[in-house]
PDB file of C-alpha atoms in Angstrom:
ATOM      1  CA  UNK A   1      82.995 124.820 131.099  1.00 53.00           C
ATOM      2  CA  UNK A   2      86.876 123.878 129.393  1.00 60.00           C
ATOM      3  CA  UNK A   3      87.240 125.988 126.326  1.00 65.00           C
ATOM      4  CA  UNK A   4      88.264 122.549 124.863  1.00 75.00           C
ATOM      5  CA  UNK A   5      84.923 121.193 125.099  1.00 74.00           C
ATOM      6  CA  UNK A   6      83.469 124.106 122.686  1.00 74.00           C
ATOM      7  CA  UNK A   7      86.553 122.773 120.705  1.00 77.00           C
ATOM      8  CA  UNK A   8      85.444 119.578 120.472  1.00 76.00           C
ATOM      9  CA  UNK A   9      81.223 120.973 119.242  1.00 80.00           C
ATOM     10  CA  UNK A  10      82.658 122.815 116.582  1.00 78.00           C
ATOM     11  CA  UNK A  11      84.258 120.737 115.110  1.00 79.00           C
ATOM     12  CA  UNK A  12      81.804 118.071 115.229  1.00 79.00           C
ATOM     13  CA  UNK A  13      79.535 120.680 113.933  1.00 81.00           C
ATOM     14  CA  UNK A  14      81.682 121.647 111.203  1.00 83.00           C
ATOM     15  CA  UNK A  15      82.335 118.097 110.154  1.00 82.00           C
ATOM     16  CA  UNK A  16      78.152 117.463 109.469  1.00 87.00           C
ATOM     17  CA  UNK A  17      78.526 118.344 105.686  1.00 86.00           C
ATOM     18  CA  UNK A  18      81.381 116.125 105.332  1.00 85.00           C
ATOM     19  CA  UNK A  19      79.323 113.381 107.343  1.00 87.00           C
ATOM     20  CA  UNK A  20      76.320 113.944 105.486  1.00 87.00           C
ATOM     21  CA  UNK A  21      78.524 113.854 102.127  1.00 88.00           C
ATOM     22  CA  UNK A  22      79.780 110.703 102.989  1.00 89.00           C
ATOM     23  CA  UNK A  23      76.597 108.457 104.213  1.00 90.00           C
ATOM     24  CA  UNK A  24      76.774 105.129 102.416  1.00 93.00           C
ATOM     25  CA  UNK A  25      79.966 105.810 100.394  1.00 95.00           C
ATOM     26  CA  UNK A  26      82.514 102.742  99.911  1.00 97.00           C
ATOM     27  CA  UNK A  27      85.916 103.777 101.249  1.00 98.00           C
ATOM     28  CA  UNK A  28      88.442 101.312 100.866  1.00 98.00           C
ATOM     29  CA  UNK A  29      91.567 101.893 102.819  1.00 97.00           C
ATOM     30  CA  UNK A  30      94.976  99.624 102.237  1.00 96.00           C
ATOM     31  CA  UNK A  31      96.554 100.245 105.814  1.00 94.00           C
ATOM     32  CA  UNK A  32      99.807  99.105 106.067  1.00 81.00           C
ATOM     33  CA  UNK A  33     103.594 100.766 107.619  1.00 71.00           C
ATOM     34  CA  UNK A  34     104.685 101.696 111.003  1.00 68.00           C
ATOM     35  CA  UNK A  35     101.158 102.053 112.389  1.00 68.00           C
ATOM     36  CA  UNK A  36     100.513  98.114 111.195  1.00 75.00           C
ATOM     37  CA  UNK A  37     103.362  97.578 114.066  1.00 72.00           C
ATOM     38  CA  UNK A  38     102.132  99.521 117.187  1.00 80.00           C
ATOM     39  CA  UNK A  39      99.485  98.419 119.175  1.00 85.00           C
ATOM     40  CA  UNK A  40      98.687 102.247 120.251  1.00 88.00           C
ATOM     41  CA  UNK A  41      98.660 103.505 116.720  1.00 88.00           C
ATOM     42  CA  UNK A  42      96.717  99.974 115.697  1.00 91.00           C
ATOM     43  CA  UNK A  43      94.234 100.668 118.000  1.00 93.00           C
ATOM     44  CA  UNK A  44      94.096 104.523 117.189  1.00 92.00           C
ATOM     45  CA  UNK A  45      93.339 103.272 113.554  1.00 94.00           C
ATOM     46  CA  UNK A  46      90.919 100.485 114.379  1.00 96.00           C
ATOM     47  CA  UNK A  47      88.560 103.556 116.885  1.00 95.00           C
ATOM     48  CA  UNK A  48      88.625 105.467 113.105  1.00 95.00           C
ATOM     49  CA  UNK A  49      87.576 103.069 111.553  1.00 97.00           C
ATOM     50  CA  UNK A  50      84.503 101.945 114.102  1.00 97.00           C
ATOM     51  CA  UNK A  51      83.985 105.596 114.572  1.00 95.00           C
ATOM     52  CA  UNK A  52      83.293 105.513 110.154  1.00 95.00           C
ATOM     53  CA  UNK A  53      81.558 102.658 109.865  1.00 96.00           C
ATOM     54  CA  UNK A  54      78.910 104.380 112.955  1.00 94.00           C
ATOM     55  CA  UNK A  55      78.595 107.785 110.590  1.00 93.00           C
ATOM     56  CA  UNK A  56      77.389 105.672 107.571  1.00 94.00           C
ATOM     57  CA  UNK A  57      80.508 104.813 105.874  1.00 96.00           C
ATOM     58  CA  UNK A  58      81.733 101.141 104.431  1.00 97.00           C
ATOM     59  CA  UNK A  59      85.090 100.819 105.244  1.00 98.00           C
ATOM     60  CA  UNK A  60      86.664  98.373 103.439  1.00 98.00           C
ATOM     61  CA  UNK A  61      90.464  97.371 104.787  1.00 98.00           C
ATOM     62  CA  UNK A  62      92.889  95.736 102.782  1.00 98.00           C
ATOM     63  CA  UNK A  63      96.588  94.890 104.806  1.00 96.00           C
ATOM     64  CA  UNK A  64      99.957  94.404 104.079  1.00 90.00           C
ATOM     65  CA  UNK A  65     102.744  92.428 106.494  1.00 89.00           C
ATOM     66  CA  UNK A  66     105.545  91.965 104.485  1.00 85.00           C
ATOM     67  CA  UNK A  67     108.033  92.497 107.766  1.00 87.00           C
ATOM     68  CA  UNK A  68     105.697  89.848 109.269  1.00 90.00           C
ATOM     69  CA  UNK A  69     105.983  87.779 106.691  1.00 90.00           C
ATOM     70  CA  UNK A  70     109.943  88.066 106.793  1.00 88.00           C
ATOM     71  CA  UNK A  71     110.444  87.804 110.162  1.00 90.00           C
ATOM     72  CA  UNK A  72     108.142  84.160 110.223  1.00 93.00           C
ATOM     73  CA  UNK A  73     110.597  82.944 107.462  1.00 91.00           C
ATOM     74  CA  UNK A  74     113.290  83.873 109.202  1.00 91.00           C
ATOM     75  CA  UNK A  75     112.044  82.131 112.198  1.00 93.00           C
ATOM     76  CA  UNK A  76     111.236  79.152 110.266  1.00 93.00           C
ATOM     77  CA  UNK A  77     114.931  79.055 108.718  1.00 92.00           C
ATOM     78  CA  UNK A  78     113.456  79.412 105.865  1.00 90.00           C
ATOM     79  CA  UNK A  79     115.244  80.741 102.773  1.00 85.00           C
ATOM     80  CA  UNK A  80     113.959  82.938  99.717  1.00 79.00           C
ATOM     81  CA  UNK A  81     115.745  83.147  96.585  1.00 81.00           C
ATOM     82  CA  UNK A  82     115.806  86.873  94.519  1.00 79.00           C
ATOM     83  CA  UNK A  83     115.439  88.185  90.915  1.00 81.00           C
ATOM     84  CA  UNK A  84     115.909  91.520  90.006  1.00 75.00           C
ATOM     85  CA  UNK A  85     115.942  91.958  93.423  1.00 68.00           C
ATOM     86  CA  UNK A  86     111.755  90.527  94.257  1.00 74.00           C
ATOM     87  CA  UNK A  87     111.368  87.806  95.995  1.00 80.00           C
ATOM     88  CA  UNK A  88     110.325  84.478  94.487  1.00 87.00           C
ATOM     89  CA  UNK A  89     107.258  82.914  96.474  1.00 91.00           C
ATOM     90  CA  UNK A  90     107.695  78.982  96.090  1.00 92.00           C
ATOM     91  CA  UNK A  91     105.171  76.296  97.979  1.00 92.00           C
ATOM     92  CA  UNK A  92     106.836  76.564 101.154  1.00 91.00           C
ATOM     93  CA  UNK A  93     106.830  80.106 100.972  1.00 93.00           C
ATOM     94  CA  UNK A  94     103.752  80.367  99.703  1.00 94.00           C
ATOM     95  CA  UNK A  95     102.587  78.541 102.850  1.00 94.00           C
ATOM     96  CA  UNK A  96     103.963  81.119 105.075  1.00 94.00           C
ATOM     97  CA  UNK A  97     102.958  84.007 103.381  1.00 93.00           C
ATOM     98  CA  UNK A  98      98.837  82.822 103.532  1.00 95.00           C
ATOM     99  CA  UNK A  99      99.539  82.115 107.125  1.00 95.00           C
ATOM    100  CA  UNK A 100     100.881  85.327 108.215  1.00 94.00           C
ATOM    101  CA  UNK A 101      98.997  87.496 106.040  1.00 95.00           C
ATOM    102  CA  UNK A 102      95.134  85.216 106.724  1.00 95.00           C
ATOM    103  CA  UNK A 103      96.212  84.620 110.060  1.00 93.00           C
ATOM    104  CA  UNK A 104      98.007  86.123 112.211  1.00 92.00           C
ATOM    105  CA  UNK A 105      98.122  89.752 111.095  1.00 94.00           C
ATOM    106  CA  UNK A 106      94.018  89.507 109.546  1.00 96.00           C
ATOM    107  CA  UNK A 107      93.133  88.595 112.481  1.00 95.00           C
ATOM    108  CA  UNK A 108      95.199  91.357 114.866  1.00 94.00           C
ATOM    109  CA  UNK A 109      93.596  94.001 112.940  1.00 96.00           C
ATOM    110  CA  UNK A 110      89.812  92.497 112.894  1.00 97.00           C
ATOM    111  CA  UNK A 111      90.676  92.560 116.667  1.00 96.00           C
ATOM    112  CA  UNK A 112      91.666  95.620 117.330  1.00 96.00           C
ATOM    113  CA  UNK A 113      88.082  96.794 115.286  1.00 97.00           C
ATOM    114  CA  UNK A 114      85.680  94.454 117.534  1.00 97.00           C
ATOM    115  CA  UNK A 115      88.145  96.162 120.886  1.00 97.00           C
ATOM    116  CA  UNK A 116      86.530  99.261 120.143  1.00 96.00           C
ATOM    117  CA  UNK A 117      83.301  98.237 119.048  1.00 96.00           C
ATOM    118  CA  UNK A 118      82.898  97.662 115.678  1.00 97.00           C
ATOM    119  CA  UNK A 119      82.620  93.984 113.916  1.00 97.00           C
ATOM    120  CA  UNK A 120      84.932  92.970 111.202  1.00 98.00           C
ATOM    121  CA  UNK A 121      85.391  89.981 109.432  1.00 98.00           C
ATOM    122  CA  UNK A 122      88.535  89.051 108.144  1.00 97.00           C
ATOM    123  CA  UNK A 123      89.041  87.226 104.623  1.00 97.00           C
ATOM    124  CA  UNK A 124      91.235  86.709 101.719  1.00 97.00           C
ATOM    125  CA  UNK A 125      90.668  87.360  98.420  1.00 96.00           C
ATOM    126  CA  UNK A 126      90.463  83.915  98.004  1.00 96.00           C
ATOM    127  CA  UNK A 127      87.179  83.784 100.129  1.00 96.00           C
ATOM    128  CA  UNK A 128      83.981  84.049  97.629  1.00 94.00           C
ATOM    129  CA  UNK A 129      85.489  83.586  94.592  1.00 94.00           C
ATOM    130  CA  UNK A 130      86.837  87.824  95.603  1.00 97.00           C
ATOM    131  CA  UNK A 131      90.030  87.523  93.414  1.00 98.00           C
ATOM    132  CA  UNK A 132      91.156  85.465  90.521  1.00 97.00           C
ATOM    133  CA  UNK A 133      94.571  85.476  89.772  1.00 96.00           C
ATOM    134  CA  UNK A 134      97.241  84.421  87.218  1.00 95.00           C
ATOM    135  CA  UNK A 135     101.138  84.465  87.742  1.00 94.00           C
ATOM    136  CA  UNK A 136     102.455  87.684  87.147  1.00 91.00           C
ATOM    137  CA  UNK A 137     105.888  87.201  86.212  1.00 90.00           C
ATOM    138  CA  UNK A 138     107.181  83.119  86.068  1.00 88.00           C
ATOM    139  CA  UNK A 139     110.482  83.853  87.452  1.00 90.00           C
ATOM    140  CA  UNK A 140     108.850  84.564  90.768  1.00 92.00           C
ATOM    141  CA  UNK A 141     107.287  81.726  91.334  1.00 93.00           C
ATOM    142  CA  UNK A 142     103.236  82.133  92.806  1.00 95.00           C
ATOM    143  CA  UNK A 143     103.406  85.940  92.577  1.00 94.00           C
ATOM    144  CA  UNK A 144      99.679  86.735  91.631  1.00 94.00           C
ATOM    145  CA  UNK A 145      98.464  89.204  89.039  1.00 94.00           C
ATOM    146  CA  UNK A 146      94.809  90.125  89.465  1.00 96.00           C
ATOM    147  CA  UNK A 147      92.557  88.933  86.642  1.00 96.00           C
ATOM    148  CA  UNK A 148      89.144  89.528  87.138  1.00 96.00           C
ATOM    149  CA  UNK A 149      87.013  90.919  90.814  1.00 97.00           C
ATOM    150  CA  UNK A 150      83.953  89.245  92.648  1.00 97.00           C
ATOM    151  CA  UNK A 151      82.584  92.497  94.884  1.00 97.00           C
ATOM    152  CA  UNK A 152      78.896  90.047  96.375  1.00 97.00           C
ATOM    153  CA  UNK A 153      80.374  89.087  99.357  1.00 97.00           C
ATOM    154  CA  UNK A 154      81.199  92.405  99.803  1.00 97.00           C
ATOM    155  CA  UNK A 155      78.272  93.753  99.604  1.00 97.00           C
ATOM    156  CA  UNK A 156      76.508  91.639 101.541  1.00 97.00           C
ATOM    157  CA  UNK A 157      78.492  92.629 104.987  1.00 97.00           C
ATOM    158  CA  UNK A 158      78.142  96.183 103.881  1.00 97.00           C
ATOM    159  CA  UNK A 159      74.309  95.041 104.533  1.00 95.00           C
ATOM    160  CA  UNK A 160      75.044  93.723 107.271  1.00 95.00           C
ATOM    161  CA  UNK A 161      77.191  96.683 108.780  1.00 95.00           C
ATOM    162  CA  UNK A 162      80.376  94.848 108.752  1.00 97.00           C
ATOM    163  CA  UNK A 163      83.810  95.526 107.893  1.00 98.00           C
ATOM    164  CA  UNK A 164      85.399  93.802 105.248  1.00 98.00           C
ATOM    165  CA  UNK A 165      89.616  93.041 106.190  1.00 98.00           C
ATOM    166  CA  UNK A 166      91.528  91.701 102.977  1.00 98.00           C
ATOM    167  CA  UNK A 167      94.850  90.070 102.994  1.00 97.00           C
ATOM    168  CA  UNK A 168      95.779  90.148  99.705  1.00 96.00           C
ATOM    169  CA  UNK A 169      95.942  86.696  98.752  1.00 97.00           C
ATOM    170  CA  UNK A 170      93.991  85.419  95.546  1.00 97.00           C
ATOM    171  CA  UNK A 171      93.649  82.296  93.673  1.00 96.00           C
ATOM    172  CA  UNK A 172      93.950  80.654  89.912  1.00 95.00           C
ATOM    173  CA  UNK A 173      92.881  78.486  87.858  1.00 92.00           C
ATOM    174  CA  UNK A 174      93.922  75.572  89.625  1.00 91.00           C
ATOM    175  CA  UNK A 175      93.254  76.157  93.118  1.00 91.00           C
ATOM    176  CA  UNK A 176      96.765  77.523  93.867  1.00 94.00           C
ATOM    177  CA  UNK A 177      97.119  80.566  96.338  1.00 96.00           C
ATOM    178  CA  UNK A 178      99.193  83.681  94.483  1.00 96.00           C
ATOM    179  CA  UNK A 179     100.073  86.493  97.650  1.00 94.00           C
ATOM    180  CA  UNK A 180      99.534  90.105  95.442  1.00 94.00           C
ATOM    181  CA  UNK A 181     100.412  93.465  96.152  1.00 92.00           C
ATOM    182  CA  UNK A 182      98.857  95.018  99.220  1.00 93.00           C
ATOM    183  CA  UNK A 183      98.172  98.360  97.443  1.00 93.00           C
ATOM    184  CA  UNK A 184      97.721  96.927  93.779  1.00 94.00           C
ATOM    185  CA  UNK A 185      94.392  94.733  95.502  1.00 96.00           C
ATOM    186  CA  UNK A 186      93.044  97.586  97.031  1.00 97.00           C
ATOM    187  CA  UNK A 187      93.063  99.706  93.452  1.00 97.00           C
ATOM    188  CA  UNK A 188      91.517  96.878  92.071  1.00 97.00           C
ATOM    189  CA  UNK A 189      88.695  95.980  94.726  1.00 98.00           C
ATOM    190  CA  UNK A 190      88.118  99.742  95.302  1.00 98.00           C
ATOM    191  CA  UNK A 191      87.775  99.838  91.208  1.00 97.00           C
ATOM    192  CA  UNK A 192      85.436  97.303  91.743  1.00 97.00           C
ATOM    193  CA  UNK A 193      83.197  98.553  93.847  1.00 97.00           C
ATOM    194  CA  UNK A 194      83.471 101.838  92.548  1.00 97.00           C
ATOM    195  CA  UNK A 195      84.206 103.522  96.045  1.00 97.00           C
ATOM    196  CA  UNK A 196      84.259 106.895  96.642  1.00 96.00           C
ATOM    197  CA  UNK A 197      87.593 107.188  97.989  1.00 96.00           C
ATOM    198  CA  UNK A 198      91.128 104.602  98.347  1.00 97.00           C
ATOM    199  CA  UNK A 199      93.079 105.619 100.701  1.00 97.00           C
ATOM    200  CA  UNK A 200      96.291 104.579 100.579  1.00 96.00           C
ATOM    201  CA  UNK A 201      98.235 104.788 104.125  1.00 93.00           C
ATOM    202  CA  UNK A 202     101.867 104.960 103.974  1.00 89.00           C
ATOM    203  CA  UNK A 203     105.431 106.319 105.707  1.00 85.00           C
ATOM    204  CA  UNK A 204     105.619 109.458 104.023  1.00 85.00           C
ATOM    205  CA  UNK A 205     103.725 113.011 103.860  1.00 87.00           C
ATOM    206  CA  UNK A 206     102.121 111.963 100.342  1.00 90.00           C
ATOM    207  CA  UNK A 207     103.672 112.877  96.462  1.00 93.00           C
ATOM    208  CA  UNK A 208     105.835 115.860  97.092  1.00 92.00           C
ATOM    209  CA  UNK A 209     107.562 118.293  94.294  1.00 90.00           C
ATOM    210  CA  UNK A 210     110.957 118.830  93.013  1.00 90.00           C
ATOM    211  CA  UNK A 211     112.066 120.661  96.310  1.00 90.00           C
ATOM    212  CA  UNK A 212     110.606 118.374  98.596  1.00 89.00           C
ATOM    213  CA  UNK A 213     107.085 119.899  99.706  1.00 91.00           C
ATOM    214  CA  UNK A 214     103.916 117.571  99.926  1.00 91.00           C
ATOM    215  CA  UNK A 215     101.174 118.337  96.469  1.00 91.00           C
ATOM    216  CA  UNK A 216      98.256 118.129  98.302  1.00 90.00           C
ATOM    217  CA  UNK A 217      95.691 118.242  94.905  1.00 91.00           C
ATOM    218  CA  UNK A 218      96.541 116.763  91.549  1.00 93.00           C
ATOM    219  CA  UNK A 219      95.840 115.758  88.228  1.00 93.00           C
ATOM    220  CA  UNK A 220      97.270 112.143  86.661  1.00 94.00           C
ATOM    221  CA  UNK A 221      98.676 114.068  84.012  1.00 93.00           C
ATOM    222  CA  UNK A 222     100.551 116.133  86.700  1.00 93.00           C
ATOM    223  CA  UNK A 223     101.476 112.524  88.071  1.00 95.00           C
ATOM    224  CA  UNK A 224     102.707 111.543  84.851  1.00 94.00           C
ATOM    225  CA  UNK A 225     104.727 114.209  84.681  1.00 93.00           C
ATOM    226  CA  UNK A 226     105.897 114.283  88.031  1.00 94.00           C
ATOM    227  CA  UNK A 227     107.159 110.454  86.982  1.00 94.00           C
ATOM    228  CA  UNK A 228     108.302 111.580  83.602  1.00 94.00           C
ATOM    229  CA  UNK A 229     110.296 114.104  85.814  1.00 93.00           C
ATOM    230  CA  UNK A 230     111.659 112.183  87.891  1.00 93.00           C
ATOM    231  CA  UNK A 231     110.172 113.824  90.758  1.00 94.00           C
ATOM    232  CA  UNK A 232     108.035 110.673  91.701  1.00 93.00           C
ATOM    233  CA  UNK A 233     110.383 107.836  91.961  1.00 89.00           C
ATOM    234  CA  UNK A 234     111.331 104.669  94.221  1.00 86.00           C
ATOM    235  CA  UNK A 235     108.878 103.395  96.648  1.00 85.00           C
ATOM    236  CA  UNK A 236     106.079 105.609  95.246  1.00 91.00           C
ATOM    237  CA  UNK A 237     105.916 104.980  92.136  1.00 91.00           C
ATOM    238  CA  UNK A 238     103.729 102.251  92.499  1.00 89.00           C
ATOM    239  CA  UNK A 239     101.569 103.832  94.729  1.00 93.00           C
ATOM    240  CA  UNK A 240     100.970 106.377  92.290  1.00 94.00           C
ATOM    241  CA  UNK A 241     100.003 103.992  89.035  1.00 94.00           C
ATOM    242  CA  UNK A 242      97.527 102.462  91.859  1.00 95.00           C
ATOM    243  CA  UNK A 243      95.471 105.207  92.477  1.00 96.00           C
ATOM    244  CA  UNK A 244      95.839 106.615  88.283  1.00 96.00           C
ATOM    245  CA  UNK A 245      94.887 102.775  87.704  1.00 94.00           C
ATOM    246  CA  UNK A 246      91.839 103.271  90.615  1.00 96.00           C
ATOM    247  CA  UNK A 247      90.482 106.444  88.852  1.00 96.00           C
ATOM    248  CA  UNK A 248      90.419 104.889  85.650  1.00 95.00           C
ATOM    249  CA  UNK A 249      88.494 102.404  86.649  1.00 95.00           C
ATOM    250  CA  UNK A 250      85.677 104.821  88.454  1.00 95.00           C
ATOM    251  CA  UNK A 251      87.054 105.761  92.436  1.00 96.00           C
ATOM    252  CA  UNK A 252      86.402 109.067  92.835  1.00 95.00           C
ATOM    253  CA  UNK A 253      89.545 109.876  94.193  1.00 95.00           C
ATOM    254  CA  UNK A 254      92.368 107.949  95.773  1.00 96.00           C
ATOM    255  CA  UNK A 255      94.509 109.377  98.790  1.00 96.00           C
ATOM    256  CA  UNK A 256      98.785 109.102  99.712  1.00 95.00           C
ATOM    257  CA  UNK A 257      98.784 110.231 102.851  1.00 91.00           C
ATOM    258  CA  UNK A 258     100.131 108.992 106.176  1.00 87.00           C
ATOM    259  CA  UNK A 259      98.724 106.706 107.870  1.00 84.00           C
ATOM    260  CA  UNK A 260     101.336 107.640 111.531  1.00 83.00           C
ATOM    261  CA  UNK A 261      99.389 111.260 111.726  1.00 84.00           C
ATOM    262  CA  UNK A 262      96.877 111.100 114.156  1.00 85.00           C
ATOM    263  CA  UNK A 263      93.397 110.384 112.773  1.00 89.00           C
ATOM    264  CA  UNK A 264      94.749 110.282 109.238  1.00 89.00           C
ATOM    265  CA  UNK A 265      91.394 108.390 108.018  1.00 91.00           C
ATOM    266  CA  UNK A 266      88.991 111.155 109.650  1.00 90.00           C
ATOM    267  CA  UNK A 267      91.337 114.601 108.501  1.00 87.00           C
ATOM    268  CA  UNK A 268      90.569 113.195 104.628  1.00 89.00           C
ATOM    269  CA  UNK A 269      87.174 112.554 105.468  1.00 90.00           C
ATOM    270  CA  UNK A 270      85.127 114.488 107.315  1.00 89.00           C
ATOM    271  CA  UNK A 271      87.301 117.571 107.803  1.00 83.00           C
ATOM    272  CA  UNK A 272      88.518 120.857 105.425  1.00 77.00           C
ATOM    273  CA  UNK A 273      92.256 120.163 106.099  1.00 73.00           C
ATOM    274  CA  UNK A 274      92.068 116.706 105.185  1.00 73.00           C
ATOM    275  CA  UNK A 275      95.731 114.665 104.574  1.00 81.00           C
ATOM    276  CA  UNK A 276      98.120 113.889 102.384  1.00 87.00           C
ATOM    277  CA  UNK A 277      97.637 114.059  98.402  1.00 93.00           C
ATOM    278  CA  UNK A 278      94.592 113.724  96.630  1.00 93.00           C
ATOM    279  CA  UNK A 279      94.497 112.497  92.798  1.00 95.00           C
ATOM    280  CA  UNK A 280      91.365 112.875  90.703  1.00 93.00           C
ATOM    281  CA  UNK A 281      89.829 114.108  87.334  1.00 87.00           C
ATOM    282  CA  UNK A 282      87.835 116.657  87.881  1.00 62.00           C
ATOM    283  CA  UNK A 283      87.807 120.223  90.188  1.00 48.00           C
ATOM    284  CA  UNK A 284      85.231 119.644  92.901  1.00 41.00           C
ATOM    285  CA  UNK A 285      82.079 120.204  92.406  1.00 38.00           C
ATOM    286  CA  UNK A 286      79.916 120.994  96.052  1.00 34.00           C
ATOM    287  CA  UNK A 287      82.473 120.409  99.160  1.00 36.00           C
ATOM    288  CA  UNK A 288      86.220 121.297  98.860  1.00 42.00           C
ATOM    289  CA  UNK A 289      87.012 117.857  98.946  1.00 46.00           C
ATOM    290  CA  UNK A 290      83.767 116.263  97.293  1.00 47.00           C
TER     291      UNK A 290
END
């Protein structure tokens, strides 16, 4: 028999403690970056999500879609104004944002999951009154800041064996639609669900130290120190802030990881190796990554 078969069997056997550990757990995954635009990587991601649900994990997918929105705005010749480098989301832009996020992007992910044998339901934060918003900055228009989260619909979907796929939109008090940062949505939903893990998939290997090496384990205090020193900078700041907010809200741990790596989610949950940078309050208790 091929040694590959023995290696596969050994890997499955070694995964048993982790399979037991995560049975029934809620894992919120922010999906974005390069993988969203690559058919093979999308299929690989979807297969991993279906496997997670098959072994008893309750995955929740939150996605972005900035490049797709930009592409569609260009096709429709809709001009954008910017304030302090941020796009102003007016009514015309918001129509495109909702069309792309809740339609094109959301349904591609749903279809990919169902192509791999899973059962997915595409939603936005407007569905079931999931995310209530207010304007984050009046100068930016319909860019929202979540003020309340209702997870009743998600729990019903878990019970039915469905995988929720959520577009980062919310609703205001007057029924207006707000566009919300995808990382922010993933973090607040993870906190509201008291998720076991928040996985933030990015196009980088994780949080790096001053030497450029990935730091595999961090505490919130360590993250703040690296930020104060300017080591954590640029686009990594909002991701680490999302992770810290989620942990403060009751999430057991957050992981910033490279979504381009094959089977990244499975590596993080079901192996000793893990993936990326894990941020958590307390030391592991039973398993190395528990």
